[in-house]
PDB file of C-alpha atoms in Angstrom:
ATOM      1  CA  MET A1249      60.753  92.515 110.795  1.00 41.00           C
ATOM      2  CA  SER A1250      58.941  90.277 113.241  1.00 42.00           C
ATOM      3  CA  LEU A1251      59.769  92.726 116.054  1.00 40.00           C
ATOM      4  CA  LEU A1252      58.890  95.762 114.020  1.00 40.00           C
ATOM      5  CA  THR A1253      55.387  94.663 113.030  1.00 45.00           C
ATOM      6  CA  PRO A1254      53.859  94.600 116.570  1.00 44.00           C
ATOM      7  CA  MET A1255      55.553  97.915 117.355  1.00 40.00           C
ATOM      8  CA  LEU A1256      54.024  99.535 114.314  1.00 41.00           C
ATOM      9  CA  GLN A1257      50.634  98.072 115.158  1.00 45.00           C
ATOM     10  CA  LEU A1258      50.914  99.458 118.677  1.00 40.00           C
ATOM     11  CA  SER A1259      51.932 102.899 117.476  1.00 40.00           C
ATOM     12  CA  PHE A1260      49.089 103.117 114.971  1.00 40.00           C
ATOM     13  CA  SER A1261      46.557 101.762 117.445  1.00 42.00           C
ATOM     14  CA  THR A1262      47.115 104.887 119.547  1.00 40.00           C
ATOM     15  CA  PHE A1263      45.851 107.043 116.656  1.00 41.00           C
ATOM     16  CA  THR A1264      42.916 104.916 115.540  1.00 45.00           C
ATOM     17  CA  THR A1265      39.588 105.231 117.318  1.00 47.00           C
ATOM     18  CA  GLY A1266      38.441 101.645 116.776  1.00 46.00           C
ATOM     19  CA  PRO A1267      39.832  98.463 118.235  1.00 47.00           C
ATOM     20  CA  VAL A1268      43.223  97.282 117.063  1.00 45.00           C
ATOM     21  CA  SER A1269      42.569  95.512 113.824  1.00 48.00           C
ATOM     22  CA  SER A1270      44.446  92.679 112.300  1.00 49.00           C
ATOM     23  CA  GLU A1271      45.120  94.694 109.147  1.00 52.00           C
ATOM     24  CA  LEU A1272      48.679  95.110 107.968  1.00 55.00           C
ATOM     25  CA  PRO A1273      50.630  98.209 109.088  1.00 66.00           C
ATOM     26  CA  VAL A1274      51.129  99.104 105.430  1.00 65.00           C
ATOM     27  CA  ASP A1275      47.355  99.512 105.175  1.00 70.00           C
ATOM     28  CA  SER A1276      47.334 101.726 108.256  1.00 80.00           C
ATOM     29  CA  LEU A1277      50.081 103.806 106.740  1.00 81.00           C
ATOM     30  CA  LEU A1278      48.049 104.201 103.567  1.00 80.00           C
ATOM     31  CA  VAL A1279      44.991 105.183 105.572  1.00 80.00           C
ATOM     32  CA  TRP A1280      46.985 107.843 107.387  1.00 84.00           C
ATOM     33  CA  ALA A1281      48.520 109.051 104.161  1.00 85.00           C
ATOM     34  CA  PHE A1282      45.006 109.284 102.774  1.00 83.00           C
ATOM     35  CA  ARG A1283      43.767 111.249 105.799  1.00 85.00           C
ATOM     36  CA  ILE A1284      46.625 113.733 105.677  1.00 90.00           C
ATOM     37  CA  THR A1285      46.326 114.136 101.912  1.00 89.00           C
ATOM     38  CA  PHE A1286      42.564 114.648 102.179  1.00 88.00           C
ATOM     39  CA  ILE A1287      42.922 117.292 104.875  1.00 91.00           C
ATOM     40  CA  LEU A1288      45.644 119.113 102.923  1.00 92.00           C
ATOM     41  CA  LEU A1289      43.582 118.986  99.724  1.00 91.00           C
ATOM     42  CA  SER A1290      40.489 120.276 101.504  1.00 91.00           C
ATOM     43  CA  LEU A1291      42.507 123.207 102.891  1.00 93.00           C
ATOM     44  CA  MET A1292      43.853 123.887  99.413  1.00 92.00           C
ATOM     45  CA  LEU A1293      40.277 123.787  98.140  1.00 92.00           C
ATOM     46  CA  VAL A1294      39.300 126.513 100.619  1.00 94.00           C
ATOM     47  CA  ILE A1295      42.162 128.710  99.376  1.00 93.00           C
ATOM     48  CA  PHE A1296      41.308 127.968  95.759  1.00 91.00           C
ATOM     49  CA  SER A1297      37.606 128.752  96.200  1.00 92.00           C
ATOM     50  CA  PHE A1298      38.537 132.054  97.858  1.00 93.00           C
ATOM     51  CA  VAL A1299      40.777 132.870  94.875  1.00 91.00           C
ATOM     52  CA  VAL A1300      37.851 132.003  92.584  1.00 92.00           C
ATOM     53  CA  ILE A1301      35.604 134.501  94.409  1.00 93.00           C
ATOM     54  CA  ARG A1302      38.211 137.236  93.992  1.00 92.00           C
ATOM     55  CA  GLN A1303      38.866 136.311  90.394  1.00 91.00           C
ATOM     56  CA  ILE A1304      35.171 136.303  89.444  1.00 93.00           C
ATOM     57  CA  LYS A1305      34.933 139.777  90.983  1.00 92.00           C
ATOM     58  CA  VAL A1306      37.847 140.930  88.801  1.00 91.00           C
ATOM     59  CA  MET A1307      36.349 139.217  85.745  1.00 91.00           C
ATOM     60  CA  ASN A1308      32.980 140.874  86.333  1.00 92.00           C
ATOM     61  CA  GLU A1309      34.663 144.252  86.659  1.00 90.00           C
ATOM     62  CA  THR A1310      36.502 143.640  83.397  1.00 90.00           C
ATOM     63  CA  VAL A1311      33.517 142.320  81.449  1.00 92.00           C
ATOM     64  CA  THR A1312      30.098 142.926  82.968  1.00 92.00           C
ATOM     65  CA  THR A1313      27.582 140.391  81.702  1.00 91.00           C
ATOM     66  CA  VAL A1314      24.104 139.169  82.604  1.00 91.00           C
ATOM     67  CA  LEU A1315      25.475 135.962  84.116  1.00 93.00           C
ATOM     68  CA  GLY A1316      28.085 137.727  86.282  1.00 93.00           C
ATOM     69  CA  PRO A1317      25.958 137.859  89.476  1.00 94.00           C
ATOM     70  CA  ILE A1318      25.031 134.168  89.052  1.00 95.00           C
ATOM     71  CA  PHE A1319      28.710 133.184  88.843  1.00 94.00           C
ATOM     72  CA  ARG A1320      29.365 135.257  91.934  1.00 95.00           C
ATOM     73  CA  ILE A1321      26.649 133.433  93.881  1.00 95.00           C
ATOM     74  CA  ILE A1322      27.975 130.062  92.671  1.00 94.00           C
ATOM     75  CA  SER A1323      31.511 130.985  93.738  1.00 94.00           C
ATOM     76  CA  ILE A1324      30.337 132.030  97.216  1.00 95.00           C
ATOM     77  CA  ALA A1325      28.310 128.802  97.568  1.00 95.00           C
ATOM     78  CA  PHE A1326      31.384 126.862  96.457  1.00 93.00           C
ATOM     79  CA  PHE A1327      33.478 128.626  99.082  1.00 94.00           C
ATOM     80  CA  CYS A1328      30.950 127.684 101.791  1.00 95.00           C
ATOM     81  CA  VAL A1329      30.914 124.058 100.624  1.00 93.00           C
ATOM     82  CA  SER A1330      34.728 123.955 100.617  1.00 93.00           C
ATOM     83  CA  ILE A1331      34.787 125.195 104.229  1.00 94.00           C
ATOM     84  CA  LEU A1332      32.269 122.496 105.186  1.00 92.00           C
ATOM     85  CA  ILE A1333      34.396 119.843 103.477  1.00 90.00           C
ATOM     86  CA  ALA A1334      37.528 121.083 105.249  1.00 91.00           C
ATOM     87  CA  LEU A1335      35.770 121.043 108.616  1.00 91.00           C
ATOM     88  CA  ALA A1336      34.402 117.570 107.966  1.00 88.00           C
ATOM     89  CA  ALA A1337      37.847 116.368 106.932  1.00 86.00           C
ATOM     90  CA  VAL A1338      39.546 117.769 110.043  1.00 86.00           C
ATOM     91  CA  THR A1339      36.925 116.535 112.508  1.00 86.00           C
ATOM     92  CA  SER A1340      35.736 113.238 111.037  1.00 77.00           C
ATOM     93  CA  LEU A1341      38.668 111.572 109.367  1.00 66.00           C
TER      94      LEU A1341
ATOM     95  CA  MET B 628      14.758 195.942  75.748  1.00 48.00           C
ATOM     96  CA  SER B 629      15.274 193.266  78.309  1.00 54.00           C
ATOM     97  CA  ASP B 630      12.590 191.144  76.587  1.00 60.00           C
ATOM     98  CA  GLU B 631      14.396 191.522  73.301  1.00 60.00           C
ATOM     99  CA  ALA B 632      17.697 190.576  74.874  1.00 58.00           C
ATOM    100  CA  ASN B 633      16.158 187.510  76.449  1.00 63.00           C
ATOM    101  CA  HIS B 634      14.605 186.524  73.167  1.00 62.00           C
ATOM    102  CA  ASP B 635      17.969 186.859  71.410  1.00 60.00           C
ATOM    103  CA  LYS B 636      19.618 184.845  74.115  1.00 60.00           C
ATOM    104  CA  GLU B 637      17.027 182.056  73.842  1.00 63.00           C
ATOM    105  CA  LEU B 638      17.321 182.036  70.066  1.00 54.00           C
ATOM    106  CA  ARG B 639      21.113 181.814  70.234  1.00 55.00           C
ATOM    107  CA  ARG B 640      20.882 178.955  72.738  1.00 57.00           C
ATOM    108  CA  PHE B 641      18.426 177.104  70.485  1.00 53.00           C
ATOM    109  CA  VAL B 642      20.594 177.564  67.409  1.00 49.00           C
ATOM    110  CA  THR B 643      23.726 176.509  69.294  1.00 50.00           C
ATOM    111  CA  SER B 644      22.107 173.373  70.733  1.00 52.00           C
ATOM    112  CA  SER B 645      20.638 172.425  67.350  1.00 53.00           C
ATOM    113  CA  ALA B 646      24.005 172.923  65.719  1.00 52.00           C
ATOM    114  CA  SER B 647      25.819 170.856  68.320  1.00 51.00           C
ATOM    115  CA  GLU B 648      23.258 168.074  67.938  1.00 51.00           C
ATOM    116  CA  GLU B 649      23.699 168.207  64.194  1.00 54.00           C
ATOM    117  CA  VAL B 650      27.476 168.072  64.554  1.00 52.00           C
ATOM    118  CA  ALA B 651      27.195 165.192  67.014  1.00 49.00           C
ATOM    119  CA  SER B 652      24.928 163.276  64.666  1.00 52.00           C
ATOM    120  CA  ARG B 653      27.378 163.884  61.828  1.00 55.00           C
ATOM    121  CA  VAL B 654      30.371 162.707  63.887  1.00 63.00           C
ATOM    122  CA  ARG B 655      29.430 159.044  64.009  1.00 71.00           C
ATOM    123  CA  ARG B 656      26.867 157.224  61.936  1.00 81.00           C
ATOM    124  CA  ASP B 657      25.009 154.209  63.254  1.00 84.00           C
ATOM    125  CA  VAL B 658      26.717 150.991  62.246  1.00 84.00           C
ATOM    126  CA  THR B 659      23.660 149.714  60.360  1.00 82.00           C
ATOM    127  CA  GLU B 660      23.932 152.714  58.033  1.00 83.00           C
ATOM    128  CA  TYR B 661      27.208 151.555  56.538  1.00 83.00           C
ATOM    129  CA  SER B 662      27.689 147.895  57.495  1.00 84.00           C
ATOM    130  CA  GLU B 663      26.075 145.224  55.356  1.00 86.00           C
ATOM    131  CA  VAL B 664      27.212 142.584  57.877  1.00 86.00           C
ATOM    132  CA  MET B 665      25.522 144.254  60.848  1.00 88.00           C
ATOM    133  CA  ARG B 666      22.328 144.681  58.843  1.00 89.00           C
ATOM    134  CA  SER B 667      22.274 140.985  58.000  1.00 88.00           C
ATOM    135  CA  LEU B 668      23.005 139.744  61.541  1.00 88.00           C
ATOM    136  CA  GLU B 669      20.284 139.435  64.135  1.00 86.00           C
ATOM    137  CA  LYS B 670      20.767 140.680  67.681  1.00 87.00           C
ATOM    138  CA  SER B 671      21.871 137.830  69.990  1.00 85.00           C
ATOM    139  CA  GLN B 672      19.663 136.818  72.875  1.00 84.00           C
ATOM    140  CA  SER B 673      21.721 134.096  74.555  1.00 88.00           C
ATOM    141  CA  PRO B 674      24.399 135.281  77.020  1.00 88.00           C
ATOM    142  CA  LEU B 675      26.281 132.016  76.406  1.00 91.00           C
ATOM    143  CA  SER B 676      26.660 132.543  72.684  1.00 92.00           C
ATOM    144  CA  ALA B 677      30.149 132.476  71.179  1.00 94.00           C
ATOM    145  CA  PHE B 678      29.094 135.031  68.556  1.00 94.00           C
ATOM    146  CA  CYS B 679      27.080 137.759  70.286  1.00 92.00           C
ATOM    147  CA  VAL B 680      25.781 140.466  67.991  1.00 92.00           C
ATOM    148  CA  LYS B 681      25.096 143.765  69.782  1.00 91.00           C
ATOM    149  CA  PRO B 682      24.921 142.034  73.187  1.00 90.00           C
ATOM    150  CA  SER B 683      22.612 143.688  75.670  1.00 85.00           C
ATOM    151  CA  ASN B 684      23.701 144.410  79.250  1.00 84.00           C
ATOM    152  CA  LEU B 685      27.352 143.969  78.390  1.00 88.00           C
ATOM    153  CA  TYR B 686      29.985 146.463  79.433  1.00 89.00           C
ATOM    154  CA  PHE B 687      33.749 146.275  79.674  1.00 89.00           C
ATOM    155  CA  ALA B 688      36.215 148.052  81.929  1.00 86.00           C
ATOM    156  CA  THR B 689      37.550 150.712  79.557  1.00 85.00           C
ATOM    157  CA  GLN B 690      34.365 151.358  77.576  1.00 88.00           C
ATOM    158  CA  ASP B 691      33.589 154.978  76.632  1.00 88.00           C
ATOM    159  CA  SER B 692      30.071 156.284  77.155  1.00 86.00           C
ATOM    160  CA  SER B 693      29.526 156.733  73.412  1.00 85.00           C
ATOM    161  CA  GLU B 694      31.174 153.436  72.458  1.00 89.00           C
ATOM    162  CA  LYS B 695      28.845 150.688  71.222  1.00 90.00           C
ATOM    163  CA  VAL B 696      29.696 146.989  71.416  1.00 92.00           C
ATOM    164  CA  LEU B 697      29.021 145.416  68.030  1.00 93.00           C
ATOM    165  CA  LEU B 698      30.375 141.920  68.499  1.00 93.00           C
ATOM    166  CA  LEU B 699      31.468 139.812  71.432  1.00 94.00           C
ATOM    167  CA  LEU B 700      33.394 136.711  70.456  1.00 95.00           C
ATOM    168  CA  ARG B 701      34.350 133.593  72.354  1.00 96.00           C
ATOM    169  CA  LYS B 702      36.005 130.394  71.211  1.00 96.00           C
ATOM    170  CA  HIS B 703      33.657 128.153  69.271  1.00 96.00           C
ATOM    171  CA  PRO B 704      31.944 125.628  71.616  1.00 95.00           C
ATOM    172  CA  VAL B 705      33.317 122.760  69.521  1.00 95.00           C
ATOM    173  CA  THR B 706      36.841 123.692  70.629  1.00 94.00           C
ATOM    174  CA  GLN B 707      35.743 123.114  74.227  1.00 95.00           C
ATOM    175  CA  LEU B 708      34.784 119.501  73.571  1.00 95.00           C
ATOM    176  CA  PRO B 709      38.078 117.986  74.879  1.00 96.00           C
ATOM    177  CA  TRP B 710      37.557 119.202  78.434  1.00 96.00           C
ATOM    178  CA  VAL B 711      33.815 118.457  78.299  1.00 97.00           C
ATOM    179  CA  LEU B 712      34.566 114.861  77.279  1.00 97.00           C
ATOM    180  CA  LEU B 713      37.249 114.621  79.960  1.00 96.00           C
ATOM    181  CA  ALA B 714      34.730 115.793  82.557  1.00 96.00           C
ATOM    182  CA  ALA B 715      32.151 113.298  81.277  1.00 96.00           C
ATOM    183  CA  ILE B 716      34.688 110.477  81.644  1.00 96.00           C
ATOM    184  CA  GLY B 717      35.611 111.787  85.087  1.00 95.00           C
ATOM    185  CA  LEU B 718      31.948 111.627  86.056  1.00 93.00           C
ATOM    186  CA  ILE B 719      31.771 107.856  85.636  1.00 92.00           C
ATOM    187  CA  ILE B 720      35.249 106.881  86.852  1.00 90.00           C
ATOM    188  CA  PRO B 721      34.199 106.398  90.547  1.00 87.00           C
ATOM    189  CA  LEU B 722      31.645 103.834  89.376  1.00 84.00           C
ATOM    190  CA  PHE B 723      34.543 101.572  88.373  1.00 83.00           C
ATOM    191  CA  TRP B 724      36.440 101.946  91.634  1.00 77.00           C
ATOM    192  CA  ASP B 725      34.294  99.270  93.270  1.00 70.00           C
ATOM    193  CA  LEU B 726      34.813  96.862  90.394  1.00 65.00           C
ATOM    194  CA  GLY B 727      38.584  97.089  90.589  1.00 63.00           C
ATOM    195  CA  SER B 728      38.531  97.364  94.418  1.00 70.00           C
ATOM    196  CA  PHE B 729      40.861 100.287  93.892  1.00 69.00           C
ATOM    197  CA  LEU B 730      40.188 101.725  97.337  1.00 71.00           C
ATOM    198  CA  GLY B 731      39.757  98.385  99.055  1.00 71.00           C
ATOM    199  CA  PHE B 732      42.420  99.158 101.649  1.00 71.00           C
ATOM    200  CA  LEU B 733      40.369 102.085 103.010  1.00 73.00           C
ATOM    201  CA  PRO B 734      37.503 101.933 105.530  1.00 78.00           C
ATOM    202  CA  ALA B 735      34.020 102.588 104.128  1.00 76.00           C
ATOM    203  CA  GLU B 736      33.801 106.227 105.299  1.00 77.00           C
ATOM    204  CA  HIS B 737      37.199 106.965 103.775  1.00 79.00           C
ATOM    205  CA  GLN B 738      36.073 105.485 100.482  1.00 81.00           C
ATOM    206  CA  ALA B 739      33.064 107.808 100.535  1.00 83.00           C
ATOM    207  CA  ALA B 740      35.393 110.722 101.275  1.00 83.00           C
ATOM    208  CA  ALA B 741      37.533 109.742  98.300  1.00 84.00           C
ATOM    209  CA  VAL B 742      34.475 109.792  96.030  1.00 87.00           C
ATOM    210  CA  VAL B 743      33.479 113.222  97.384  1.00 86.00           C
ATOM    211  CA  ALA B 744      37.048 114.495  96.822  1.00 86.00           C
ATOM    212  CA  TRP B 745      36.971 113.207  93.261  1.00 89.00           C
ATOM    213  CA  TYR B 746      33.703 114.946  92.419  1.00 92.00           C
ATOM    214  CA  VAL B 747      34.781 118.180  94.098  1.00 90.00           C
ATOM    215  CA  ALA B 748      37.972 118.127  92.010  1.00 90.00           C
ATOM    216  CA  LEU B 749      35.834 117.515  88.935  1.00 94.00           C
ATOM    217  CA  ILE B 750      33.576 120.468  89.780  1.00 92.00           C
ATOM    218  CA  VAL B 751      36.658 122.668  90.268  1.00 90.00           C
ATOM    219  CA  PHE B 752      38.008 121.562  86.890  1.00 93.00           C
ATOM    220  CA  VAL B 753      34.713 122.174  85.051  1.00 94.00           C
ATOM    221  CA  PHE B 754      34.087 125.530  86.752  1.00 92.00           C
ATOM    222  CA  GLU B 755      37.596 126.779  85.990  1.00 91.00           C
ATOM    223  CA  GLN B 756      37.429 125.668  82.356  1.00 93.00           C
ATOM    224  CA  PHE B 757      33.986 127.173  81.867  1.00 94.00           C
ATOM    225  CA  LEU B 758      34.960 130.510  83.426  1.00 92.00           C
ATOM    226  CA  SER B 759      38.084 130.566  81.306  1.00 92.00           C
ATOM    227  CA  TRP B 760      35.955 130.081  78.166  1.00 94.00           C
ATOM    228  CA  TYR B 761      33.267 132.535  79.237  1.00 94.00           C
ATOM    229  CA  TYR B 762      35.526 135.445  80.162  1.00 93.00           C
ATOM    230  CA  ASN B 763      38.235 135.078  77.505  1.00 94.00           C
ATOM    231  CA  VAL B 764      36.553 137.322  74.990  1.00 94.00           C
ATOM    232  CA  ASN B 765      37.294 139.468  71.979  1.00 95.00           C
ATOM    233  CA  ILE B 766      35.183 142.573  71.607  1.00 95.00           C
ATOM    234  CA  ILE B 767      34.628 144.667  68.504  1.00 94.00           C
ATOM    235  CA  THR B 768      33.134 148.101  69.086  1.00 93.00           C
ATOM    236  CA  ASP B 769      32.496 150.940  66.647  1.00 90.00           C
ATOM    237  CA  GLU B 770      35.792 152.499  67.812  1.00 90.00           C
ATOM    238  CA  ARG B 771      38.129 149.719  68.909  1.00 92.00           C
ATOM    239  CA  VAL B 772      39.082 146.069  68.979  1.00 93.00           C
ATOM    240  CA  ILE B 773      39.640 144.621  72.459  1.00 93.00           C
ATOM    241  CA  ASP B 774      41.244 141.341  73.469  1.00 93.00           C
ATOM    242  CA  ILE B 775      40.627 140.179  77.051  1.00 92.00           C
ATOM    243  CA  ASP B 776      42.608 137.154  78.240  1.00 90.00           C
ATOM    244  CA  PHE B 777      42.483 135.358  81.558  1.00 88.00           C
ATOM    245  CA  HIS B 778      44.901 132.498  82.096  1.00 82.00           C
ATOM    246  CA  SER B 779      44.378 129.959  84.897  1.00 72.00           C
ATOM    247  CA  LEU B 780      42.177 132.394  86.815  1.00 67.00           C
ATOM    248  CA  ILE B 781      45.115 134.428  88.095  1.00 74.00           C
ATOM    249  CA  TYR B 782      46.597 136.202  85.077  1.00 82.00           C
ATOM    250  CA  ARG B 783      44.736 138.956  83.238  1.00 83.00           C
ATOM    251  CA  ASN B 784      45.704 140.691  80.025  1.00 86.00           C
ATOM    252  CA  ILE B 785      43.630 143.360  78.290  1.00 88.00           C
ATOM    253  CA  SER B 786      44.796 144.799  74.979  1.00 89.00           C
ATOM    254  CA  SER B 787      42.969 147.169  72.704  1.00 90.00           C
ATOM    255  CA  THR B 788      43.633 149.070  69.535  1.00 91.00           C
ATOM    256  CA  LYS B 789      41.762 151.807  67.772  1.00 91.00           C
ATOM    257  CA  LEU B 790      40.257 150.928  64.400  1.00 91.00           C
ATOM    258  CA  ALA B 791      42.375 153.650  62.787  1.00 89.00           C
ATOM    259  CA  LYS B 792      45.540 151.781  63.800  1.00 90.00           C
ATOM    260  CA  ILE B 793      44.546 148.505  62.146  1.00 92.00           C
ATOM    261  CA  GLU B 794      46.671 147.738  59.112  1.00 90.00           C
ATOM    262  CA  ASP B 795      45.652 144.265  58.072  1.00 91.00           C
ATOM    263  CA  VAL B 796      42.973 141.712  58.911  1.00 93.00           C
ATOM    264  CA  THR B 797      43.264 138.019  58.036  1.00 93.00           C
ATOM    265  CA  ALA B 798      40.972 135.039  58.567  1.00 94.00           C
ATOM    266  CA  THR B 799      42.432 131.537  58.782  1.00 93.00           C
ATOM    267  CA  THR B 800      40.313 128.417  58.819  1.00 92.00           C
ATOM    268  CA  HIS B 801      42.184 125.201  59.507  1.00 86.00           C
ATOM    269  CA  GLY B 802      41.276 121.563  59.885  1.00 87.00           C
ATOM    270  CA  VAL B 803      38.307 119.552  58.727  1.00 91.00           C
ATOM    271  CA  LEU B 804      36.208 120.543  61.740  1.00 88.00           C
ATOM    272  CA  GLY B 805      36.986 124.217  61.249  1.00 90.00           C
ATOM    273  CA  THR B 806      35.921 124.067  57.625  1.00 92.00           C
ATOM    274  CA  ILE B 807      32.723 122.118  58.292  1.00 93.00           C
ATOM    275  CA  ILE B 808      31.559 124.040  61.360  1.00 93.00           C
ATOM    276  CA  ASN B 809      32.973 127.369  60.154  1.00 93.00           C
ATOM    277  CA  TYR B 810      35.340 128.543  62.829  1.00 95.00           C
ATOM    278  CA  GLY B 811      38.889 129.810  62.651  1.00 95.00           C
ATOM    279  CA  THR B 812      41.378 132.427  63.718  1.00 94.00           C
ATOM    280  CA  VAL B 813      41.182 136.116  62.859  1.00 94.00           C
ATOM    281  CA  THR B 814      44.501 137.951  62.936  1.00 94.00           C
ATOM    282  CA  VAL B 815      44.493 141.727  63.222  1.00 93.00           C
ATOM    283  CA  GLN B 816      47.781 143.480  62.524  1.00 92.00           C
ATOM    284  CA  THR B 817      48.133 146.945  63.951  1.00 89.00           C
ATOM    285  CA  ALA B 818      50.505 149.882  64.010  1.00 84.00           C
ATOM    286  CA  GLY B 819      50.120 150.086  67.781  1.00 70.00           C
ATOM    287  CA  GLU B 820      52.233 148.836  70.646  1.00 72.00           C
ATOM    288  CA  LYS B 821      50.774 145.355  70.405  1.00 69.00           C
ATOM    289  CA  ARG B 822      51.477 144.388  66.822  1.00 77.00           C
ATOM    290  CA  GLU B 823      49.083 141.525  66.495  1.00 86.00           C
ATOM    291  CA  PHE B 824      45.681 140.563  67.856  1.00 88.00           C
ATOM    292  CA  GLU B 825      44.495 137.004  67.487  1.00 91.00           C
ATOM    293  CA  PHE B 826      40.884 135.968  67.862  1.00 93.00           C
ATOM    294  CA  GLU B 827      41.464 132.244  68.247  1.00 93.00           C
ATOM    295  CA  ASN B 828      38.925 129.690  67.059  1.00 94.00           C
ATOM    296  CA  VAL B 829      36.065 132.142  66.758  1.00 95.00           C
ATOM    297  CA  PRO B 830      32.891 131.345  64.811  1.00 95.00           C
ATOM    298  CA  ALA B 831      32.411 132.795  61.295  1.00 94.00           C
ATOM    299  CA  PRO B 832      35.902 134.302  60.820  1.00 94.00           C
ATOM    300  CA  ASN B 833      35.097 135.563  57.318  1.00 94.00           C
ATOM    301  CA  THR B 834      32.093 137.519  58.581  1.00 93.00           C
ATOM    302  CA  ILE B 835      34.293 139.109  61.251  1.00 94.00           C
ATOM    303  CA  VAL B 836      36.889 140.115  58.669  1.00 95.00           C
ATOM    304  CA  GLN B 837      34.147 141.571  56.459  1.00 93.00           C
ATOM    305  CA  LEU B 838      32.773 143.570  59.395  1.00 93.00           C
ATOM    306  CA  LEU B 839      36.223 144.844  60.356  1.00 94.00           C
ATOM    307  CA  ASN B 840      36.844 145.929  56.755  1.00 93.00           C
ATOM    308  CA  GLU B 841      33.563 147.842  56.745  1.00 92.00           C
ATOM    309  CA  LEU B 842      34.482 149.499  60.033  1.00 92.00           C
ATOM    310  CA  LEU B 843      37.903 150.426  58.659  1.00 92.00           C
ATOM    311  CA  GLN B 844      36.354 151.955  55.548  1.00 90.00           C
ATOM    312  CA  GLU B 845      33.984 153.997  57.693  1.00 90.00           C
ATOM    313  CA  GLU B 846      36.908 155.094  59.873  1.00 87.00           C
ATOM    314  CA  GLU B 847      38.784 156.306  56.773  1.00 87.00           C
ATOM    315  CA  LEU B 848      35.667 158.053  55.540  1.00 87.00           C
ATOM    316  CA  GLU B 849      35.264 159.767  58.911  1.00 84.00           C
ATOM    317  CA  GLN B 850      38.807 161.087  58.681  1.00 82.00           C
ATOM    318  CA  LEU B 851      38.358 162.237  55.077  1.00 84.00           C
ATOM    319  CA  GLU B 852      35.109 164.046  55.838  1.00 80.00           C
ATOM    320  CA  GLY B 853      36.471 165.475  59.071  1.00 78.00           C
ATOM    321  CA  ARG B 854      33.869 163.687  61.177  1.00 70.00           C
ATOM    322  CA  VAL B 855      36.426 162.404  63.665  1.00 65.00           C
ATOM    323  CA  ALA B 856      35.255 163.099  67.225  1.00 55.00           C
TER     324      ALA B 856
END
């Protein structure tokens, strides 16, 4: 265990941008798990928001209402925001 | 001679068009002529209403040109309270993260990202639930009953039945809330392929049943008098 800890710290320090911290490797693992999860979720969000755009189109074709165009605009805005989040997640985290 | 022929032709055209208009007007009466319910209800103005009477600017996929939408029904807003409350709780949950130092192991920017992720997930949840409520509708026209279902944004089911095929209409009100606020389930039994239509948790179920009965009576009358289009 005493040998493993510095090795883990060394391996994680290659991925982190800041100086090697004194935090436990378990914390670093959690941070990396968080990063990967966040990036995956943001990519899933992009797919989901695209599905929402398609689905609102189908819904509007099925039942045409006054609010249909507003929902369409919201869904497109949501898609744009999801792309921004995904880009931010990939580049910043 | 040619003038006379033209005159005859014009006269025949006039008589024919008048007759066809008369026949057309006899084919289907306006709903307010025979429905006490439709006379008593006022036309809805709000597009978010769960009980839209003669909604304006509303069309559905399989609507005929002569078909008029009489009622558009959604689930009563009270039945949507569980997810609204859940969203309201979700709105304040990140405020407690600091207190419990739940994300203490993360750097500051990651904590901010976690809060953003939480609120985005909340927006997704609310948007999906709202769309599901808004587009899951039951429509009553002067010719048919239509049930449009969307499940989880990816599954669509549209069923319709002609009024002439309806055999039985039942209204069920259950629970204290349903009795107080007046909402319930209307079950329409048909002789068609889909045996049963359920309008779940719709407002004023008894009024809907009364309207459907009036429409059925008019449908029978149309058949008896030979006014079927």
